[in-house]
Short mmCIF file of C-alpha atoms in Angstrom, two decimals:
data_model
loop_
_atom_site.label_atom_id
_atom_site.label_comp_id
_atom_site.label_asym_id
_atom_site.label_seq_id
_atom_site.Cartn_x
_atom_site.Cartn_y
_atom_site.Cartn_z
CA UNK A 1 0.00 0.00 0.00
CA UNK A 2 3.06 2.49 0.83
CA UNK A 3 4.82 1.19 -2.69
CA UNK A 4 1.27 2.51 -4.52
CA UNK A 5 0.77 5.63 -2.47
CA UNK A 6 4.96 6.31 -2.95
CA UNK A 7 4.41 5.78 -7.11
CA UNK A 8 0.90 7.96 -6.70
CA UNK A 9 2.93 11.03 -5.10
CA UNK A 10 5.79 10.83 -7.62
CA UNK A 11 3.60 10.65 -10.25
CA UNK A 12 1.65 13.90 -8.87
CA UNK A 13 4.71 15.60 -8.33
CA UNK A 14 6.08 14.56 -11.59
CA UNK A 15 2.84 16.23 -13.37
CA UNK A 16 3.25 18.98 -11.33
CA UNK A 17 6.84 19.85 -12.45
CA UNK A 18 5.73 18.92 -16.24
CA UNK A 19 3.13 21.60 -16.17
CA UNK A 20 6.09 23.84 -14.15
CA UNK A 21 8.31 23.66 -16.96
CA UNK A 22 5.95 23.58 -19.92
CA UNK A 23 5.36 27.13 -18.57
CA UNK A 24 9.06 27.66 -18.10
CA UNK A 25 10.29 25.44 -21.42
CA UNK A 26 6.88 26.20 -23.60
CA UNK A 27 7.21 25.50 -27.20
CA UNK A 28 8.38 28.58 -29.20
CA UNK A 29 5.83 29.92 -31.98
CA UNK A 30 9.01 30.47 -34.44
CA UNK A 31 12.13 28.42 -33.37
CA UNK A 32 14.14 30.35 -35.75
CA UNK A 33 14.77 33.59 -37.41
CA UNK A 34 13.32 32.79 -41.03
CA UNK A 35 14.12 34.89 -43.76
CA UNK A 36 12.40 34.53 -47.66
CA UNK A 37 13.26 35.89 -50.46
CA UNK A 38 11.08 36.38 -53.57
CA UNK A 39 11.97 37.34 -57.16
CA UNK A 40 9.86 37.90 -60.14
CA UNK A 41 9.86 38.43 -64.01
CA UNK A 42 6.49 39.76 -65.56
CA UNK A 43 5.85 40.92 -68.78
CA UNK A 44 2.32 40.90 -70.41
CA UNK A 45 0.72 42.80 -73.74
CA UNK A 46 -2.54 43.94 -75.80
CA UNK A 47 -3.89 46.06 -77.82
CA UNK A 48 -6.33 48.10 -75.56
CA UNK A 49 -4.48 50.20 -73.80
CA UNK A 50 -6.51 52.72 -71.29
CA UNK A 51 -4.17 55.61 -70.73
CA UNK A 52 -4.91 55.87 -75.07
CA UNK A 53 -8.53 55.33 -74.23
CA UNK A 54 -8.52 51.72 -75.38
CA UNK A 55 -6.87 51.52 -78.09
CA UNK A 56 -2.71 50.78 -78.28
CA UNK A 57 -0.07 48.70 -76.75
CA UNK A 58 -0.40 46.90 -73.41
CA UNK A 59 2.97 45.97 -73.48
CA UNK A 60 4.80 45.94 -70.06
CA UNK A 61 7.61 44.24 -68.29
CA UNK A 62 8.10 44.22 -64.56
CA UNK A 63 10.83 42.96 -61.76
CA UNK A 64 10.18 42.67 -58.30
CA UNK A 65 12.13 40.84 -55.50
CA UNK A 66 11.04 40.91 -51.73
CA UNK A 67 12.54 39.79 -48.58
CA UNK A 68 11.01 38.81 -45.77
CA UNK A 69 12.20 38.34 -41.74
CA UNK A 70 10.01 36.62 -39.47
CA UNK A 71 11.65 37.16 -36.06
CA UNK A 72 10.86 35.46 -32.93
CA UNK A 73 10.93 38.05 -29.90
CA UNK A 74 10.20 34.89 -27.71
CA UNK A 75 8.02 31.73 -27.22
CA UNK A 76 4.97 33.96 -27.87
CA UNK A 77 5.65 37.16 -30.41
CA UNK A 78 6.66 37.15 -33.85
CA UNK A 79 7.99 40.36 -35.42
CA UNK A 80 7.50 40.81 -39.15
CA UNK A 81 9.18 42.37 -41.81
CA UNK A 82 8.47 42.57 -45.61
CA UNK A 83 9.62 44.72 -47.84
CA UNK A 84 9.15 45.12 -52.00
CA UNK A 85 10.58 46.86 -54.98
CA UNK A 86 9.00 46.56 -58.22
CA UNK A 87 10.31 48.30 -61.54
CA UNK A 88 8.63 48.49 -64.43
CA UNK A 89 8.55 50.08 -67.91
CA UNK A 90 5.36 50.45 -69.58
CA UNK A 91 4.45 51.15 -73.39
CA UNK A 92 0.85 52.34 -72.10
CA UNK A 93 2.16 54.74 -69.55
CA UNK A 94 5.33 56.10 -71.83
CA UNK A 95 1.70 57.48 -73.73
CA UNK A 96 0.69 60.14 -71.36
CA UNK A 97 2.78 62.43 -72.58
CA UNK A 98 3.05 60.48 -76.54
CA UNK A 99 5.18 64.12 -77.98
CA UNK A 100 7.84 63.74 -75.99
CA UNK A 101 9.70 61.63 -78.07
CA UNK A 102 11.69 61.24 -81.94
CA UNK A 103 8.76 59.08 -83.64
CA UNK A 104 5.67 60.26 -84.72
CA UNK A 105 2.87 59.65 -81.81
CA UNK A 106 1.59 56.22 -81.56
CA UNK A 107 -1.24 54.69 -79.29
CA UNK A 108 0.91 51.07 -80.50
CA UNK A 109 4.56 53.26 -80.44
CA UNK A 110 5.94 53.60 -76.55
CA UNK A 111 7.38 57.07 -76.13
CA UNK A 112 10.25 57.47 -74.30
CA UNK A 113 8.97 59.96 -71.58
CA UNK A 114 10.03 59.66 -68.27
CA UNK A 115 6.71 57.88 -67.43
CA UNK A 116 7.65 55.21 -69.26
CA UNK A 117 9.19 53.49 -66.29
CA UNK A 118 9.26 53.93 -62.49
CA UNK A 119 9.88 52.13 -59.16
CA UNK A 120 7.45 51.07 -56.91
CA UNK A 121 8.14 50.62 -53.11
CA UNK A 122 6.32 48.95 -50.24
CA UNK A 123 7.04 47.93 -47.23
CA UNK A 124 4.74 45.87 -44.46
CA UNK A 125 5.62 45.29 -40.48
CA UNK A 126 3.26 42.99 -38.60
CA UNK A 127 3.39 41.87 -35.00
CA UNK A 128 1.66 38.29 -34.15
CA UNK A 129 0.91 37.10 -30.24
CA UNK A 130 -0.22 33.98 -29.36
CA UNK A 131 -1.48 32.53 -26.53
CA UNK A 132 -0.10 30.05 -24.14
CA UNK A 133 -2.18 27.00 -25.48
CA UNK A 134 -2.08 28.09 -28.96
CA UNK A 135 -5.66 28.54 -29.62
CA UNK A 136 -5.92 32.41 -29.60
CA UNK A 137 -4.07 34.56 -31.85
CA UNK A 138 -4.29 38.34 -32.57
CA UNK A 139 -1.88 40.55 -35.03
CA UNK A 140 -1.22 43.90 -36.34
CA UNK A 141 0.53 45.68 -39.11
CA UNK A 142 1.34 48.77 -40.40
CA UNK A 143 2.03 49.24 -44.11
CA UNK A 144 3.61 51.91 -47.01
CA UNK A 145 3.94 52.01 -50.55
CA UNK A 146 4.84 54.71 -53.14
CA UNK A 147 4.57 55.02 -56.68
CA UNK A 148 5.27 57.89 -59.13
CA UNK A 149 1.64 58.50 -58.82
CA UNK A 150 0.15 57.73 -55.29
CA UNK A 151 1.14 57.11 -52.10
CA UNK A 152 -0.44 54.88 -49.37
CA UNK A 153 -0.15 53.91 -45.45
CA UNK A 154 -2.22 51.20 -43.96
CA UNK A 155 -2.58 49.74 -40.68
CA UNK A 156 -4.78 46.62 -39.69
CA UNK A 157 -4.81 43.45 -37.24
CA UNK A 158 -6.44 40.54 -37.13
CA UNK A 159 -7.96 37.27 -34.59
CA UNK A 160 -7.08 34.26 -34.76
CA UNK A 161 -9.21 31.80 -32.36
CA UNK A 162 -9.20 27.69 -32.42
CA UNK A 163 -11.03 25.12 -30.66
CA UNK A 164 -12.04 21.37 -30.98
CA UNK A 165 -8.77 20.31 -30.17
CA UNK A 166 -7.43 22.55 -32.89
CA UNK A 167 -9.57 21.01 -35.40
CA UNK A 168 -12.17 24.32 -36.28
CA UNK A 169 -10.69 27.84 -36.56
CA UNK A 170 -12.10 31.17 -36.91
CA UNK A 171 -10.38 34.45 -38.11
CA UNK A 172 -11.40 37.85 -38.39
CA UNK A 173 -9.54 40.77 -40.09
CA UNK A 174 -9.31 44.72 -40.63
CA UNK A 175 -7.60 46.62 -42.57
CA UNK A 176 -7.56 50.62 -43.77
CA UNK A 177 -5.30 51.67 -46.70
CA UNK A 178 -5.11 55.85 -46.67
CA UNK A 179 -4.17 56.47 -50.43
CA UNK A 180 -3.09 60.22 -51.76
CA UNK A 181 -2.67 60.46 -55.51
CA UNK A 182 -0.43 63.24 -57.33
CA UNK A 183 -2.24 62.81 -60.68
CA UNK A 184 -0.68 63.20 -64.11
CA UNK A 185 -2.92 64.01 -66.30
CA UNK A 186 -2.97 63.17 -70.58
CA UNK A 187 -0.26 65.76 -71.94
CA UNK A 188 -2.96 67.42 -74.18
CA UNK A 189 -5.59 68.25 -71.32
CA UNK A 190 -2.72 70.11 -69.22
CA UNK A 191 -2.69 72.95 -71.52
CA UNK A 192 -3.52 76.33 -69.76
CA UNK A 193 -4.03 74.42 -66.90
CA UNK A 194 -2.35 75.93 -64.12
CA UNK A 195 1.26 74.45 -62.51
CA UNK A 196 -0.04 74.57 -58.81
CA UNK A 197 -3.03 72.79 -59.83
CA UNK A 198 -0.85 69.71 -60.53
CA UNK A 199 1.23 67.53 -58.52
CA UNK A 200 3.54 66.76 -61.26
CA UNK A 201 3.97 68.98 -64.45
CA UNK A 202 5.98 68.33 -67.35
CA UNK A 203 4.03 70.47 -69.82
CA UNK A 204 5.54 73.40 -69.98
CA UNK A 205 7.22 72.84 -73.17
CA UNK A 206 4.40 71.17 -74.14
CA UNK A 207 2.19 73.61 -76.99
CA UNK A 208 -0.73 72.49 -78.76
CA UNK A 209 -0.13 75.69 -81.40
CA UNK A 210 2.75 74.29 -82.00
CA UNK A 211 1.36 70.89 -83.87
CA UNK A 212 -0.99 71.01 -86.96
CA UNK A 213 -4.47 68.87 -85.48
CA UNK A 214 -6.01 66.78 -87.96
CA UNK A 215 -9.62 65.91 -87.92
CA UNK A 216 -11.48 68.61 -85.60
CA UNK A 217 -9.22 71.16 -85.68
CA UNK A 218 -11.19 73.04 -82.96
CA UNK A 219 -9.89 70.79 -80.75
CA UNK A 220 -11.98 72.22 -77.26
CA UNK A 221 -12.81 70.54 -74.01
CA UNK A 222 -14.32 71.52 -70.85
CA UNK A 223 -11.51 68.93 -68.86
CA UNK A 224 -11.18 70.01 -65.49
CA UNK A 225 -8.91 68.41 -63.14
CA UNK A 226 -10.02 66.32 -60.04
CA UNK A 227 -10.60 68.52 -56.60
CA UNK A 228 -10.13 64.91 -54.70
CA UNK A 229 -7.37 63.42 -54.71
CA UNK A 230 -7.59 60.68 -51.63
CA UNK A 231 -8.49 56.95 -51.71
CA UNK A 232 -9.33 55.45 -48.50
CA UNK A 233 -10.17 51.90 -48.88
CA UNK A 234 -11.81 49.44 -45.58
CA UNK A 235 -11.95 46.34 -45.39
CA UNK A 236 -13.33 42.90 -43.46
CA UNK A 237 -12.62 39.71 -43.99
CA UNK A 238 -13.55 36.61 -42.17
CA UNK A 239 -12.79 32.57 -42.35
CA UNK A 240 -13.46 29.47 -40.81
CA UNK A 241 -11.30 26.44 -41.19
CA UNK A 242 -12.25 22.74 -40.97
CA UNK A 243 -10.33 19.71 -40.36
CA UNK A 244 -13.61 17.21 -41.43
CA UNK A 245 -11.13 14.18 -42.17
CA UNK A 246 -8.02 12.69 -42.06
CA UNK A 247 -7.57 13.74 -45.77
CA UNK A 248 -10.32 16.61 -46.09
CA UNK A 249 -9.33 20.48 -44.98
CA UNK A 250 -11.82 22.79 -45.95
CA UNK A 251 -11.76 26.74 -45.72
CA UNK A 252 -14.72 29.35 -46.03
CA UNK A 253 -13.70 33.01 -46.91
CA UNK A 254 -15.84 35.98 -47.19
CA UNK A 255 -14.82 39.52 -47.62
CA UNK A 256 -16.09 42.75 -47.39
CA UNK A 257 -14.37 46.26 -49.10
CA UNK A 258 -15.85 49.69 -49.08
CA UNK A 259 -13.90 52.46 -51.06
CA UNK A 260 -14.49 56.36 -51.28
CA UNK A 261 -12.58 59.23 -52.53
CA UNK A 262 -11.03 59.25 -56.64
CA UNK A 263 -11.35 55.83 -57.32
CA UNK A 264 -10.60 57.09 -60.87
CA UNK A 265 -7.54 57.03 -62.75
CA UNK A 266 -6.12 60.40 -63.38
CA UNK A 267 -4.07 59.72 -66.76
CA UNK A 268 -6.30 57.25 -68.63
CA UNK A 269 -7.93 59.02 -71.75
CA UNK A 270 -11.71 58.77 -72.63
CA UNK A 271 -13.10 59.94 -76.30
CA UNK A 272 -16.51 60.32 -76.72
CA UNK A 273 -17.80 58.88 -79.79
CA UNK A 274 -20.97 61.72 -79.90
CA UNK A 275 -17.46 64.21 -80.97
CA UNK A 276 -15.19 64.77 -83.97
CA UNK A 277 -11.82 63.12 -83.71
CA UNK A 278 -9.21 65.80 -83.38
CA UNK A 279 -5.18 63.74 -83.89
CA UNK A 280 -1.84 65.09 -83.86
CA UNK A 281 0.45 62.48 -85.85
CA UNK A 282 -1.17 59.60 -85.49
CA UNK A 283 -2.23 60.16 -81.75
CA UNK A 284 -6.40 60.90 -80.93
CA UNK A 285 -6.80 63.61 -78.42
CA UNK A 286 -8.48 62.94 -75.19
CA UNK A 287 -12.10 64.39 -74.56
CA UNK A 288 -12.08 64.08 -70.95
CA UNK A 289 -10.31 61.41 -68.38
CA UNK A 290 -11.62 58.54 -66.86
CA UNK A 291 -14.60 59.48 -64.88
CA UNK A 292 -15.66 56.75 -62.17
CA UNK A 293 -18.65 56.84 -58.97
CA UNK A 294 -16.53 58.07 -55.94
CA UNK A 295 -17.61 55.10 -53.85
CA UNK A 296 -17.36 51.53 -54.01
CA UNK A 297 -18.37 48.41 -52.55
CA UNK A 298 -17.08 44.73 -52.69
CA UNK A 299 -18.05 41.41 -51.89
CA UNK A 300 -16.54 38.13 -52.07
CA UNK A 301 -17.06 34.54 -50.98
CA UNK A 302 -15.07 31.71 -50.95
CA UNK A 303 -14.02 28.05 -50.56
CA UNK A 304 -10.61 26.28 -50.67
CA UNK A 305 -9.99 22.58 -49.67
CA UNK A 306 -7.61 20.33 -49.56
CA UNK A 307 -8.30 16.46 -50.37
CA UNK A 308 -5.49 13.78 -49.46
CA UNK A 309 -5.55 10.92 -51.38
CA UNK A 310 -2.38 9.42 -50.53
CA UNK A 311 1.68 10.70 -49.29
CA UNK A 312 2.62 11.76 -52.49
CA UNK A 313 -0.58 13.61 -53.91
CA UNK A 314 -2.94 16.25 -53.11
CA UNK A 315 -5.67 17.97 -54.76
CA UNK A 316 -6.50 21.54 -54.28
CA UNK A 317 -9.54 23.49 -55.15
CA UNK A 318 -10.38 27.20 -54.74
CA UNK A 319 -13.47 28.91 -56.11
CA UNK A 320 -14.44 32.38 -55.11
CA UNK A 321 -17.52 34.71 -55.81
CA UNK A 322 -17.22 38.19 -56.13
CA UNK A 323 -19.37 41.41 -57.01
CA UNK A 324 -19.78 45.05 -56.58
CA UNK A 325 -21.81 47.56 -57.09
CA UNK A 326 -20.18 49.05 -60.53
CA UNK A 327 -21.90 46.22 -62.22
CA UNK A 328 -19.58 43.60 -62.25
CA UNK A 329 -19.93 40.13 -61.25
CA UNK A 330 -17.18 37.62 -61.24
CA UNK A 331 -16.41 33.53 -60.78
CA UNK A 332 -12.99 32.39 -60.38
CA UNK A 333 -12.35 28.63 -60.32
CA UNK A 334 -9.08 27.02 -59.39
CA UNK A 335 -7.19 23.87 -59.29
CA UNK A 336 -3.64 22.60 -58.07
CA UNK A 337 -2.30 18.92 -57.92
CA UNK A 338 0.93 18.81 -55.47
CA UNK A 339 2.50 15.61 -56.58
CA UNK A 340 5.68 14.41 -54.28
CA UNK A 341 9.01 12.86 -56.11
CA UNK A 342 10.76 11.26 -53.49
CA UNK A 343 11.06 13.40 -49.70
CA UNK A 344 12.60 16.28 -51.11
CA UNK A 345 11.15 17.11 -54.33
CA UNK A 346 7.36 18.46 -55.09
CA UNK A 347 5.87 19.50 -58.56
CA UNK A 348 2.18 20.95 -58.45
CA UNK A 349 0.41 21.92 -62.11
CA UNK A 350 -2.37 24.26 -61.89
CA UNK A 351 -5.08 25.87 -63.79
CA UNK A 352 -7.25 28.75 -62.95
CA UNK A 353 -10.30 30.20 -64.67
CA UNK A 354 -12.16 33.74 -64.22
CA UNK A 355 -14.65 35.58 -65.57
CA UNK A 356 -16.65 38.39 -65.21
CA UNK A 357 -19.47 41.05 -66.31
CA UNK A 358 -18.35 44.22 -67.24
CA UNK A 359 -18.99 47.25 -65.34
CA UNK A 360 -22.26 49.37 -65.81
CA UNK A 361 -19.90 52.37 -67.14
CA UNK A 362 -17.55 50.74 -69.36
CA UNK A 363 -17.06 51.58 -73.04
CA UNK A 364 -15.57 50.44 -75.87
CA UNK A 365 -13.23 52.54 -77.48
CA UNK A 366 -14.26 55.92 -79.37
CA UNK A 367 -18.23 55.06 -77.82
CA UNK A 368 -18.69 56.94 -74.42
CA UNK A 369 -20.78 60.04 -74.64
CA UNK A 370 -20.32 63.51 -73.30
CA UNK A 371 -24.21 63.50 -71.90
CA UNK A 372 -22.65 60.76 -69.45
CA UNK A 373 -22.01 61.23 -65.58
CA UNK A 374 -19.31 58.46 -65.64
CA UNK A 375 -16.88 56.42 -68.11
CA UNK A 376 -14.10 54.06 -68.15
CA UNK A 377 -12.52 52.75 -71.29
CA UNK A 378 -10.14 50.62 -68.96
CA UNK A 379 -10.49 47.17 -70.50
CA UNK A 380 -10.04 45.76 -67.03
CA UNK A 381 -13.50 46.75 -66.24
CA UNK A 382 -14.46 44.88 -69.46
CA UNK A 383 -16.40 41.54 -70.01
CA UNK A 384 -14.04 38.84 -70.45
CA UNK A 385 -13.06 35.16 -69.71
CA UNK A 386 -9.56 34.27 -68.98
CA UNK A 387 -7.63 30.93 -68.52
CA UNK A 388 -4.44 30.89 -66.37
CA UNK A 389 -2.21 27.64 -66.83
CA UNK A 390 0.78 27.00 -64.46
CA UNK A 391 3.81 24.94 -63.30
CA UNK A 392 5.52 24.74 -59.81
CA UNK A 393 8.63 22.85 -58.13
CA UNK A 394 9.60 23.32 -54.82
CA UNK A 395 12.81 21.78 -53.47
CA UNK A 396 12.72 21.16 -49.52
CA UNK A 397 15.67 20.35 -47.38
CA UNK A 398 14.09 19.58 -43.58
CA UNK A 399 17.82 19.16 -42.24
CA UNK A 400 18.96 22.63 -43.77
CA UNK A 401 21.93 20.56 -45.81
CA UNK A 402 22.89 23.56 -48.09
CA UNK A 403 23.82 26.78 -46.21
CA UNK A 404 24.78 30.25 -46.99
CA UNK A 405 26.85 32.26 -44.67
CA UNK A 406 24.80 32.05 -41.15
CA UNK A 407 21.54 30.77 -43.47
CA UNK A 408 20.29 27.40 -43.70
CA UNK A 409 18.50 26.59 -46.82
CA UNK A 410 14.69 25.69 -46.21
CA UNK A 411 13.35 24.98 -49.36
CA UNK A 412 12.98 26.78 -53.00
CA UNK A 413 9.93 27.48 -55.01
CA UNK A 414 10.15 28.09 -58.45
CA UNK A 415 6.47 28.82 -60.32
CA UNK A 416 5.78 29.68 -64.05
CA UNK A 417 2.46 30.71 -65.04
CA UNK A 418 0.89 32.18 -68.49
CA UNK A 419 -2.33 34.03 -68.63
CA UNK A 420 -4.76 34.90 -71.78
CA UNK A 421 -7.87 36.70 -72.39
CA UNK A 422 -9.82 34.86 -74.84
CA UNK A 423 -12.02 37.15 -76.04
CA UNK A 424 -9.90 40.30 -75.84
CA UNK A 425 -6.32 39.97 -76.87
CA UNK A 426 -3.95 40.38 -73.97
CA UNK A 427 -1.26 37.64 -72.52
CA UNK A 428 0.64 37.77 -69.97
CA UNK A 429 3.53 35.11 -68.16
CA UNK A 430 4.99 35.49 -64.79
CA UNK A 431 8.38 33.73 -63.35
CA UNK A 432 8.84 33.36 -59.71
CA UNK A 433 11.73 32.04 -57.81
CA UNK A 434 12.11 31.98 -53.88
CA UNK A 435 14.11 31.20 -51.45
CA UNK A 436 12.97 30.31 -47.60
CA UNK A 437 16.09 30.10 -44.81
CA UNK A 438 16.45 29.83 -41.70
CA UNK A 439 19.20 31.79 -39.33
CA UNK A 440 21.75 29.66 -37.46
CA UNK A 441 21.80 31.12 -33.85
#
């Protein structure tokens, strides 16, 4: 009876001390200091340009890279940080000021303006707590990003809350993004428009007596530049996350966006097809800019699963409703198959499909009229079906063979993916390469 009592108490006492040191010795969120980085090649192009008001070349290459550095501050807190650069030039943007250059003026000819290219910048801190059991998580972030044309800061957070033995979760998040354009408006339309009414103004050598119009010669219009020039943009998104089987995950998603301020672009032409064509070379001058409802609301629902059929495939399925009230309504429907090759290697094909409605103010080139409130001859906003076929391979090395300097290779992602527009003719392909390591203390 003492022997059973003896193993009872040491037992007891051995719990307690367990529970003693699991709050001394908990498991750490992030073991290690992780650090990603992310580089991309994009190039795309069409032949409905919107800063030429629909018509022209879409043609456009872009780099980016990114690094990221997820840093644990202890068992609990992860710090955050990502940062981007993305350069780009741009055929369609070269075209806001289409003069500037030694060719005659093309809507399909880039110009070689100084808006032809630029550098965008963004960078994103977050800050993620979690709880001693693991089953409630909250987060913040703060954000920036600048462009030759805007600027933006945004701040949000976000909860994180699991039950049923980690089985169900449920996440809620916010975010605001506070945007401040400094327009540039079509060359043409700047003329005896004031310097202090624009942010940026290279038009001072710009004359339209100096050029012989063809067409309307009259060329007139009652263009006035926007008094607005913020974007503030809220939104609300929320998820819940099943674990129904051993080999089915399943994830709702709905989200909510509500935008006010110019949610028009600045330097995308409109001509109204109710006026005579006035051109300069070969270039049509604009009738007015891109006119666009200063609100906006979005909607979208969700699902994504994942279905395990056996250790070396998976099939994944995303599908996602969206619509707002500009008139368009959109279904996007996508599928990846992760296939293993041996413990290190993975290779996933995928193929996504999206359409949508076009929105209630869109117009074809040359066919808005002047007796409208609003217009858009951004073929973005455009009814259209588009297939997007891609390739993946990710190499991943668990025991962190390969190293660089105080970095342990995690694994490496490399993704190509080609896009079309089937009934409008744009195309696009993407490369992506990155790189996940971990820091050796």
């Amino acid at each position: 009876m003492k022997t059973i009592k003896f193993i009872f108490l040491f037992v007891f006492a051995a719990s307690l001390q367990a529970q003693e040191d699991d709050n001394v010795y908990k498991k750490k969120v992030l073991d290690q200091t992780e650090v990603k980085l992310l580089t991309s090649y994009y190039s795309q192009d069409g032949d409905n340009a919107s800063v030429s008001g629909g018509l022209g070349s879409e043609e456009l290459t872009d780099i980016a890279s990114a690094i990221v550095v997820s840093i644990p501050l202890n068992e609990d807190d992860v710090l955050t940080i990502d940062a981007n650069v993305s350069a780009y030039t741009s055929a369609s943007s070269s075209n806001i000021d289409p003069f500037d250059g030694n060719q005659p003026a093309d809507p399909f000819v880039a110009s070689s303006g100084a808006s032809r290219q630029d550098v965008w910048t963004n960078a994103n801190v977050s800050y993620t707590h979690s709880s001693d059991d693991r089953n409630f998580i909250w987060a913040g972030n703060v954000s920036f990003a600048n462009e030759y044309d805007y600027s933006s800061i945004g701040f949000g957070g976000s909860l994180t809350k699991l039950f049923n033995e980690k089985n169900t979760e449920i996440g809620l998040k916010a975010n605001v993004y506070l945007d401040q354009w400094s327009p540039q408006y079509p060359i043409e339309l700047r003329n005896g428009i004031g310097k202090s009414s624009l942010a940026k103004d290279d038009s001072k050598d710009f004359n339209l007596d100096n050029y012989t119009i063809v067409g309307n010669q009259t060329y007139n219009t009652s263009f006035s530049n926007f008094e607005t020039l913020n974007r503030n943009s809220y939104s609300l998104g929320f998820n819940v996350s099943q674990i129904l089987s051993q080999r089915l995950q399943t994830v709702f998603l709905a989200d909510v966006v509500y935008q006010e301020g110019l949610l028009s672009t600045p330097h995308q032409r409109i001509y109204f097809g109710d006026i005579e064509d006035s051109f300069i070379e070969n270039f049509q001058l604009a009738n007015d800019v891109e006119r666009l409802p200063d609100t906006r609301t979005k909607i979208a629902i969700g699902n994504r699963s994942s279905f395990y059929i056996n250790e070396n495939f998976i099939i994944r399925s995303y599908y996602r409703y969206y619509t707002d009230d500009w008139g368009i309504n959109s279904h996007t429907a996508k599928l990846e198959v992760p296939i293993k090759i041996g413990t290190n290697f993975t290779f996933y094909p995928m193929y996504r499909f999206y359409t949508q409605t076009k929105a209630d103010d869109f117009y074809l080139y040359n066919e808005a009229l002047s007796t409208s409130e609003f217009y858009t001859s951004d073929y973005d906003l455009a009814a259209y079906d588009a297939h997007q076929y891609g390739l993946g391979f990710k190499y991943y090395d668990p025991l962190g063979q390969f190293n660089l300097s105080y970095l342990r290779l995690k694994s490496i992602d490399f993704e190509f993916n080609a896009y079309e527009r089937t009934n409008l003719n744009f195309t696009a392909n993407i490369f992506s390469l990155g790189f996940n390591f971990t820091l050796d203390k």
